[in-house]
C-alpha positions as a Python dict, from the first residue, in 0.01 Angstrom:
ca = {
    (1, 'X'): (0, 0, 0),
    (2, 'X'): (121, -287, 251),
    (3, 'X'): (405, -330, 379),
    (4, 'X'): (529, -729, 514),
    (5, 'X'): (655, -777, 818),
    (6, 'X'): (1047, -949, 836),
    (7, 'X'): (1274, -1099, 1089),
    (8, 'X'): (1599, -885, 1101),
    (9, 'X'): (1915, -863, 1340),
    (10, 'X'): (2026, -602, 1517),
    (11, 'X'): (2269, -470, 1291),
    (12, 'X'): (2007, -426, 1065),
    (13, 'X'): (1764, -206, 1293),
    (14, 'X'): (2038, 28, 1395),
    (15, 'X'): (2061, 102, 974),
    (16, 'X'): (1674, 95, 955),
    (17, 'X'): (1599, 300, 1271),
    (18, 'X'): (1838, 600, 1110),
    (19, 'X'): (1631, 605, 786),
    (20, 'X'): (1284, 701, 879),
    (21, 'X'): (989, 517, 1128),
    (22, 'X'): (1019, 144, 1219),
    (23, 'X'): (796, -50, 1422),
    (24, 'X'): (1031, -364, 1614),
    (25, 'X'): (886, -661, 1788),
    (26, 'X'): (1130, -791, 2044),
    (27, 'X'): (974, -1145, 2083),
    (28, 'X'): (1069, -1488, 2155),
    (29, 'X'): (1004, -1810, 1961),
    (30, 'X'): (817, -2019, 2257),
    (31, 'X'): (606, -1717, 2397),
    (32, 'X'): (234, -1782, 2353),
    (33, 'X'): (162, -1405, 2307),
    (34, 'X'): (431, -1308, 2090),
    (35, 'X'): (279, -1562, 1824),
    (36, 'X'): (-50, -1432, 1856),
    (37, 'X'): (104, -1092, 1846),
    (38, 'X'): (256, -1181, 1491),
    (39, 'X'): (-71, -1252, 1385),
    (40, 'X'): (-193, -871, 1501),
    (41, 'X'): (102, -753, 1358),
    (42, 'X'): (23, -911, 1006),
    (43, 'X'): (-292, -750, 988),
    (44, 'X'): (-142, -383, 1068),
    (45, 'X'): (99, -433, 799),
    (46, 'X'): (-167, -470, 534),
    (47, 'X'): (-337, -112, 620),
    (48, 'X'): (-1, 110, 702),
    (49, 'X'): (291, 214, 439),
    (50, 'X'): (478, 526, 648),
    (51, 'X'): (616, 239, 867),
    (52, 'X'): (879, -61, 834),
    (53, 'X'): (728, -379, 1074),
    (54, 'X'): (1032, -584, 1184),
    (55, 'X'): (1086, -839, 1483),
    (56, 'X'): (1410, -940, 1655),
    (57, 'X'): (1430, -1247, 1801),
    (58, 'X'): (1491, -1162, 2198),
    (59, 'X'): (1720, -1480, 2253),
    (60, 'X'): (1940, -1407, 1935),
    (61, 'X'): (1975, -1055, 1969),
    (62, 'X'): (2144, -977, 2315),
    (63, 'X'): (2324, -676, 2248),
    (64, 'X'): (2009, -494, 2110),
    (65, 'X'): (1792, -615, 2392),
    (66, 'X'): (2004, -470, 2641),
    (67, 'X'): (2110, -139, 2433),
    (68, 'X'): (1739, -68, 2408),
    (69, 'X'): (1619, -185, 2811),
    (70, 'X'): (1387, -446, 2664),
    (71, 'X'): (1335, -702, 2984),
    (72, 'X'): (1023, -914, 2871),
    (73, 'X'): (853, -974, 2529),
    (74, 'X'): (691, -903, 2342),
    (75, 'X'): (777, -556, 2329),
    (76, 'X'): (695, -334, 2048),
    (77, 'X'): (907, 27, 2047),
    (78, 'X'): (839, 253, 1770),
    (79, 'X'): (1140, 461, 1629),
    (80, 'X'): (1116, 776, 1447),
    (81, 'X'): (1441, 932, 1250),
    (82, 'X'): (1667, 703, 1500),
    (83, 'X'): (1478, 814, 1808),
    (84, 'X'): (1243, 577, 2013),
    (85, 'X'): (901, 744, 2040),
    (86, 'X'): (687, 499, 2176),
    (87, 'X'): (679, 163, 2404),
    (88, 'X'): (414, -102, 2428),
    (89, 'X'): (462, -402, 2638),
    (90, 'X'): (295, -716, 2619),
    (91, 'X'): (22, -832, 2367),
    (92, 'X'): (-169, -529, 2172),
    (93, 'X'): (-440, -484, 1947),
    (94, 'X'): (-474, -358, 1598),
    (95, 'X'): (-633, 6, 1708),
    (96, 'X'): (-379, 34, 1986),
    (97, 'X'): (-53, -74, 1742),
    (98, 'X'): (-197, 168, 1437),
    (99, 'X'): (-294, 448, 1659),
    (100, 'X'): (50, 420, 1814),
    (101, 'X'): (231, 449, 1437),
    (102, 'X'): (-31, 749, 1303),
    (103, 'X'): (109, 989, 1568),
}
């Protein structure tokens, strides 16, 4: 089963990130490779279900940028159980983003 892929705050992650894995996109509307990393993104959601796919704007959501030590975009952090497990930084592809959520 998919899952979709939503725009949330940051109040929102810090309820999401306590439940169980989530996969944030810390982008920014004019960034070239965010938007084509939205498009990646997209297609990951259709073949994962163990994972919630969010994105926080980076200019909106100051106090999560700095609470997490996110200084460019995109960035992509994978939480597990409220705990960051992973980092990727900068544009990714499919096998990279889905190998980093099956572990």
């Amino acid at each position: 089963m998919a899952v979709a892929v939503r725009e949330i705050n940051g109040v929102e992650l810090e309820q999401l990130i306590a439940e169980g894995k989530v996969l944030a996109d810390f982008y920014s509307k004019v960034c070239g490779p965010c938007k084509m990393l939205s498009f990646v993104l997209n297609d990951v959601a259709k073949n994962v279900d163990n994972v919630e796919i969010v994105k926080l704007d980076f200019d909106e959501n100051k106090e999560t940028v700095e609470k997490y030590g996110v200084v460019g975009y995109p960035t992509l952090i994978l939480f597990n159980n409220g705990q960051e497990v992973e980092r990727l930084k900068g544009l990714q592809q499919k096998p990279i983003i889905q190998r980093m959520i099956e572990r």
